[in-house]
mmCIF file of C-alpha atoms in Angstrom:
data_model
loop_
_atom_site.group_PDB
_atom_site.id
_atom_site.type_symbol
_atom_site.label_atom_id
_atom_site.label_comp_id
_atom_site.label_asym_id
_atom_site.label_seq_id
_atom_site.Cartn_x
_atom_site.Cartn_y
_atom_site.Cartn_z
ATOM 1 C CA MET A 25 0.779 -49.001 0.377
ATOM 2 C CA ASP A 26 4.067 -48.861 0.884
ATOM 3 C CA TYR A 27 4.103 -48.460 5.014
ATOM 4 C CA GLY A 28 7.381 -48.810 5.609
ATOM 5 C CA ARG A 29 8.016 -45.782 3.377
ATOM 6 C CA ALA A 30 5.315 -43.836 5.158
ATOM 7 C CA ILE A 31 6.929 -45.263 9.000
ATOM 8 C CA THR A 32 9.887 -43.692 7.350
ATOM 9 C CA ASN A 33 9.214 -40.682 6.632
ATOM 10 C CA THR A 34 7.146 -39.773 9.852
ATOM 11 C CA LEU A 35 10.022 -37.314 11.545
ATOM 12 C CA THR A 36 10.476 -35.725 8.507
ATOM 13 C CA LEU A 37 8.047 -35.389 6.564
ATOM 14 C CA TRP A 38 6.285 -31.957 7.901
ATOM 15 C CA PHE A 39 8.806 -30.043 6.664
ATOM 16 C CA LYS A 40 9.049 -30.599 3.684
ATOM 17 C CA ASP A 41 6.083 -29.320 2.294
ATOM 18 C CA GLY A 42 4.821 -26.056 2.510
ATOM 19 C CA LYS A 43 1.015 -27.508 3.342
ATOM 20 C CA ILE A 44 1.867 -28.814 6.099
ATOM 21 C CA LEU A 45 3.497 -26.242 7.390
ATOM 22 C CA ARG A 46 0.160 -24.134 7.247
ATOM 23 C CA LEU A 47 -1.543 -26.811 9.007
ATOM 24 C CA MET A 48 0.554 -26.682 11.731
ATOM 25 C CA GLY A 49 0.461 -22.850 12.057
ATOM 26 C CA LEU A 50 -3.582 -23.299 11.924
ATOM 27 C CA GLN A 51 -3.208 -26.016 14.414
ATOM 28 C CA PHE A 52 -1.489 -24.181 16.679
ATOM 29 C CA LEU A 53 -3.409 -20.883 16.146
ATOM 30 C CA ALA A 54 -6.149 -22.641 17.203
ATOM 31 C CA GLY A 55 -4.868 -24.100 20.395
ATOM 32 C CA LEU A 56 -3.708 -20.246 20.842
ATOM 33 C CA ILE A 57 -7.278 -19.174 20.598
ATOM 34 C CA PHE A 58 -8.524 -21.775 22.396
ATOM 35 C CA LEU A 59 -6.118 -21.043 25.427
ATOM 36 C CA LEU A 60 -6.697 -17.137 25.004
ATOM 37 C CA LEU A 61 -10.454 -17.969 25.229
ATOM 38 C CA PHE A 62 -10.112 -20.494 28.377
ATOM 39 C CA GLY A 63 -7.890 -17.790 30.519
ATOM 40 C CA GLY A 64 -10.023 -15.287 29.833
ATOM 41 C CA SER A 65 -13.028 -16.676 30.623
ATOM 42 C CA ILE A 66 -11.501 -18.131 33.732
ATOM 43 C CA TRP A 67 -10.680 -14.234 34.695
ATOM 44 C CA PHE A 68 -14.301 -13.180 32.881
ATOM 45 C CA PHE A 69 -16.214 -15.836 35.561
ATOM 46 C CA PHE A 70 -14.223 -16.273 39.003
ATOM 47 C CA SER A 71 -11.623 -12.725 38.775
ATOM 48 C CA ASP A 72 -14.028 -11.632 41.490
ATOM 49 C CA LEU A 73 -13.505 -14.417 43.672
ATOM 50 C CA VAL A 74 -10.804 -13.751 44.412
ATOM 51 C CA PRO A 75 -10.242 -10.907 46.538
ATOM 52 C CA GLN A 76 -13.201 -13.656 48.639
ATOM 53 C CA VAL A 77 -11.025 -16.407 48.951
ATOM 54 C CA MET A 78 -7.363 -14.229 49.881
ATOM 55 C CA ALA A 79 -9.329 -12.502 52.113
ATOM 56 C CA PHE A 80 -10.322 -16.206 53.348
ATOM 57 C CA SER A 81 -7.329 -18.001 53.262
ATOM 58 C CA SER A 82 -5.505 -14.594 54.873
ATOM 59 C CA GLY A 83 -7.676 -15.431 58.527
ATOM 60 C CA GLY A 84 -10.970 -13.717 57.675
ATOM 61 C CA THR A 85 -13.448 -15.063 58.736
ATOM 62 C CA GLN A 86 -14.162 -18.723 58.056
ATOM 63 C CA SER A 87 -18.014 -18.991 59.775
ATOM 64 C CA PRO A 88 -20.149 -21.457 57.747
ATOM 65 C CA GLU A 89 -22.512 -18.739 56.982
ATOM 66 C CA ALA A 90 -19.153 -17.617 54.891
ATOM 67 C CA ILE A 91 -17.977 -20.395 53.622
ATOM 68 C CA SER A 92 -21.028 -21.172 52.462
ATOM 69 C CA GLN A 93 -21.318 -18.438 50.446
ATOM 70 C CA LEU A 94 -18.061 -18.279 49.007
ATOM 71 C CA LEU A 95 -19.116 -21.928 48.400
ATOM 72 C CA GLY A 96 -22.330 -21.050 46.743
ATOM 73 C CA ALA A 97 -20.307 -17.733 44.719
ATOM 74 C CA PHE A 98 -17.709 -20.115 43.171
ATOM 75 C CA LEU A 99 -21.333 -22.331 41.852
ATOM 76 C CA ALA A 100 -23.191 -19.907 40.096
ATOM 77 C CA ALA A 101 -19.543 -18.628 38.772
ATOM 78 C CA LEU A 102 -18.660 -22.451 37.707
ATOM 79 C CA VAL A 103 -22.274 -23.120 35.525
ATOM 80 C CA PRO A 104 -22.163 -20.437 33.361
ATOM 81 C CA PHE A 105 -18.406 -20.516 33.171
ATOM 82 C CA LEU A 106 -19.293 -24.271 31.328
ATOM 83 C CA ILE A 107 -21.554 -23.368 29.736
ATOM 84 C CA ILE A 108 -19.054 -21.908 27.295
ATOM 85 C CA ILE A 109 -16.100 -23.741 28.059
ATOM 86 C CA VAL A 110 -17.482 -27.100 27.418
ATOM 87 C CA PRO A 111 -18.632 -26.191 23.761
ATOM 88 C CA LEU A 112 -15.600 -24.188 22.917
ATOM 89 C CA LEU A 113 -13.984 -27.605 23.735
ATOM 90 C CA LEU A 114 -16.119 -29.386 22.067
ATOM 91 C CA LEU A 115 -15.483 -27.549 19.116
ATOM 92 C CA GLU A 116 -11.330 -27.429 19.682
ATOM 93 C CA PHE A 117 -11.236 -30.775 19.375
ATOM 94 C CA VAL A 118 -13.442 -31.878 16.346
ATOM 95 C CA VAL A 119 -10.483 -28.497 14.332
ATOM 96 C CA SER A 120 -8.402 -29.838 15.716
ATOM 97 C CA ILE A 121 -9.197 -33.766 15.186
ATOM 98 C CA TYR A 122 -10.340 -32.314 11.503
ATOM 99 C CA ILE A 123 -6.646 -29.666 11.094
ATOM 100 C CA SER A 124 -4.741 -33.396 12.417
ATOM 101 C CA VAL A 125 -6.093 -35.634 9.695
ATOM 102 C CA LEU A 126 -6.061 -33.145 6.258
ATOM 103 C CA MET A 127 -2.024 -33.070 7.088
ATOM 104 C CA GLN A 128 -1.835 -36.977 7.839
ATOM 105 C CA THR A 129 -3.805 -37.042 4.158
ATOM 106 C CA ARG A 130 -1.659 -34.599 2.996
ATOM 107 C CA ALA A 131 1.190 -36.884 3.878
ATOM 108 C CA LEU A 132 0.101 -39.335 2.073
ATOM 109 C CA GLU A 133 0.065 -37.522 -0.730
ATOM 110 C CA VAL A 134 3.345 -36.420 -0.476
ATOM 111 C CA LEU A 135 4.312 -40.413 -0.649
ATOM 112 C CA GLY A 136 2.726 -40.595 -3.814
ATOM 113 C CA PHE A 137 -0.608 -41.386 -2.314
ATOM 114 C CA ASN A 138 -4.290 -40.974 -3.597
ATOM 115 C CA PRO A 139 -6.252 -41.014 -0.421
ATOM 116 C CA PRO A 140 -9.847 -40.250 -0.560
ATOM 117 C CA GLN A 141 -11.147 -36.808 -0.146
ATOM 118 C CA VAL A 142 -11.439 -35.389 3.015
ATOM 119 C CA THR A 143 -15.339 -35.289 4.021
ATOM 120 C CA PRO A 144 -16.810 -34.392 7.362
ATOM 121 C CA MET A 145 -18.231 -37.650 7.509
ATOM 122 C CA ARG A 146 -15.308 -39.027 7.342
ATOM 123 C CA VAL A 147 -13.721 -36.579 10.189
ATOM 124 C CA LEU A 148 -16.278 -38.879 11.987
ATOM 125 C CA LYS A 149 -16.317 -42.547 11.406
ATOM 126 C CA TYR A 150 -12.084 -41.789 11.799
ATOM 127 C CA ILE A 151 -12.883 -40.517 15.439
ATOM 128 C CA LEU A 152 -14.859 -43.902 16.036
ATOM 129 C CA MET A 153 -11.972 -46.020 14.182
ATOM 130 C CA ASN A 154 -9.942 -44.140 16.941
ATOM 131 C CA ILE A 155 -11.975 -44.674 19.900
ATOM 132 C CA TRP A 156 -12.018 -48.493 18.747
ATOM 133 C CA VAL A 157 -8.574 -48.835 18.492
ATOM 134 C CA SER A 158 -8.498 -46.706 21.279
ATOM 135 C CA ILE A 159 -10.153 -49.670 23.378
ATOM 136 C CA MET A 160 -9.237 -52.333 21.480
ATOM 137 C CA ALA A 161 -5.112 -51.303 22.972
ATOM 138 C CA LEU A 162 -6.503 -51.570 26.376
ATOM 139 C CA THR A 163 -8.488 -54.605 26.786
ATOM 140 C CA SER A 164 -5.667 -56.166 24.768
ATOM 141 C CA TRP A 165 -8.638 -57.593 22.275
ATOM 142 C CA TYR A 166 -7.405 -59.566 19.153
ATOM 143 C CA SER A 167 -4.950 -61.357 22.190
ATOM 144 C CA ARG A 168 -7.070 -63.872 24.059
ATOM 145 C CA LYS A 169 -4.167 -64.525 26.857
ATOM 146 C CA LEU A 170 -3.775 -61.041 27.231
ATOM 147 C CA PHE A 171 -7.816 -60.189 26.453
ATOM 148 C CA TYR A 172 -8.057 -62.340 29.682
ATOM 149 C CA VAL A 173 -5.761 -60.722 31.647
ATOM 150 C CA PHE A 174 -6.893 -57.028 31.301
ATOM 151 C CA LEU A 175 -10.025 -58.954 31.772
ATOM 152 C CA GLY A 176 -8.726 -60.807 35.834
ATOM 153 C CA ILE A 177 -6.924 -56.867 36.888
ATOM 154 C CA ILE A 178 -10.105 -55.372 36.777
ATOM 155 C CA PHE A 179 -12.155 -57.699 38.837
ATOM 156 C CA VAL A 180 -9.279 -57.855 41.018
ATOM 157 C CA LEU A 181 -9.966 -53.970 41.463
ATOM 158 C CA LEU A 182 -13.193 -54.403 41.435
ATOM 159 C CA PHE A 183 -13.295 -57.040 43.817
ATOM 160 C CA GLY A 184 -10.572 -55.438 46.177
ATOM 161 C CA THR A 185 -12.985 -51.686 46.056
ATOM 162 C CA VAL A 186 -16.191 -54.541 47.579
ATOM 163 C CA LEU A 187 -14.081 -55.864 50.331
ATOM 164 C CA LEU A 188 -12.620 -52.392 51.293
ATOM 165 C CA PHE A 189 -16.243 -51.788 52.991
ATOM 166 C CA ILE A 190 -16.566 -55.321 53.661
ATOM 167 C CA ALA A 191 -13.237 -56.415 54.875
ATOM 168 C CA PRO A 192 -11.548 -53.508 55.271
ATOM 169 C CA PRO A 193 -7.105 -55.389 55.651
ATOM 170 C CA ILE A 194 -8.077 -57.784 52.318
ATOM 171 C CA GLY A 195 -9.984 -55.083 49.929
ATOM 172 C CA VAL A 196 -6.699 -53.286 50.899
ATOM 173 C CA ILE A 197 -3.874 -56.730 49.493
ATOM 174 C CA PHE A 198 -6.764 -57.401 46.745
ATOM 175 C CA PHE A 199 -7.021 -54.311 45.301
ATOM 176 C CA LEU A 200 -2.551 -52.858 45.214
ATOM 177 C CA LEU A 201 -2.547 -56.800 43.902
ATOM 178 C CA GLY A 202 -4.967 -55.305 40.780
ATOM 179 C CA ALA A 203 -2.835 -51.915 41.044
ATOM 180 C CA VAL A 204 0.562 -53.374 41.259
ATOM 181 C CA ALA A 205 -0.818 -55.830 38.293
ATOM 182 C CA CYS A 206 -0.895 -52.790 36.598
ATOM 183 C CA ILE A 207 2.184 -51.745 36.216
ATOM 184 C CA PRO A 208 3.235 -54.426 33.763
ATOM 185 C CA TYR A 209 -0.326 -54.281 31.907
ATOM 186 C CA ILE A 210 1.099 -50.792 30.812
ATOM 187 C CA PHE A 211 3.555 -52.204 28.839
ATOM 188 C CA VAL A 212 1.599 -54.482 27.107
ATOM 189 C CA CYS A 213 -0.926 -51.094 26.586
ATOM 190 C CA ILE A 214 1.963 -50.114 24.861
ATOM 191 C CA TYR A 215 2.311 -52.450 22.603
ATOM 192 C CA ASN A 216 -0.100 -53.116 21.062
ATOM 193 C CA SER A 217 -0.909 -49.454 20.206
ATOM 194 C CA ILE A 218 2.351 -49.273 18.959
ATOM 195 C CA ARG A 219 1.118 -51.938 17.042
ATOM 196 C CA LEU A 220 -1.883 -50.318 15.852
ATOM 197 C CA SER A 221 -0.201 -46.918 14.956
ATOM 198 C CA ILE A 222 -0.622 -47.424 11.548
ATOM 199 C CA ALA A 223 -4.145 -48.030 11.608
ATOM 200 C CA ASP A 224 -4.835 -44.524 10.827
ATOM 201 C CA ALA A 225 -2.044 -43.968 8.312
ATOM 202 C CA VAL A 226 -4.935 -47.390 6.542
ATOM 203 C CA PHE A 227 -8.429 -45.938 6.706
ATOM 204 C CA LEU A 228 -6.960 -42.271 5.640
ATOM 205 C CA SER A 229 -5.469 -44.069 2.488
ATOM 206 C CA SER A 230 -8.487 -46.690 1.552
ATOM 207 C CA GLU A 231 -12.246 -45.712 0.663
ATOM 208 C CA ASP A 232 -14.349 -46.785 3.349
#
């Protein structure tokens, strides 16, 4: 596979093929439908709380009973909202990933390659592969020195968190050291992500 050619066409390929454009439109439509359902669900479940919140914030009754009643009403609306929106969120995620795989597979076809057919099992493997790639990018899994740096940062942060409850001043120092160490490590994660960015094309162009 000519990966250099694939990378060269990354920014321009989307408007060179009608099928890719249709898939992009389908992905936009799916996202728009989800946003409308999400906004509609918020209005349906929480619109009755708006007058109560406005009355409360404008200086109305702020007794413990009123606060408890408002919190109870919010939780009563939150539970059915989550029951509906969480499956919708998962569905939107799966549909978005599936369309993305179709787009990338089509891009490989346009470039002259013969990628395997997209199937639900292949999409599942693609999701798992991306989870593993993300873990590798975060932990620098294939670089022993950088992996030890990652472990060192995690240790300092956890040690500092524990010390916050035992010796707060020392805990703050360790926690700040760990937080400062995270800043340059972000660039390591970006570097790792760039190196592993070709993983999608390699996976989608191979049989396994």
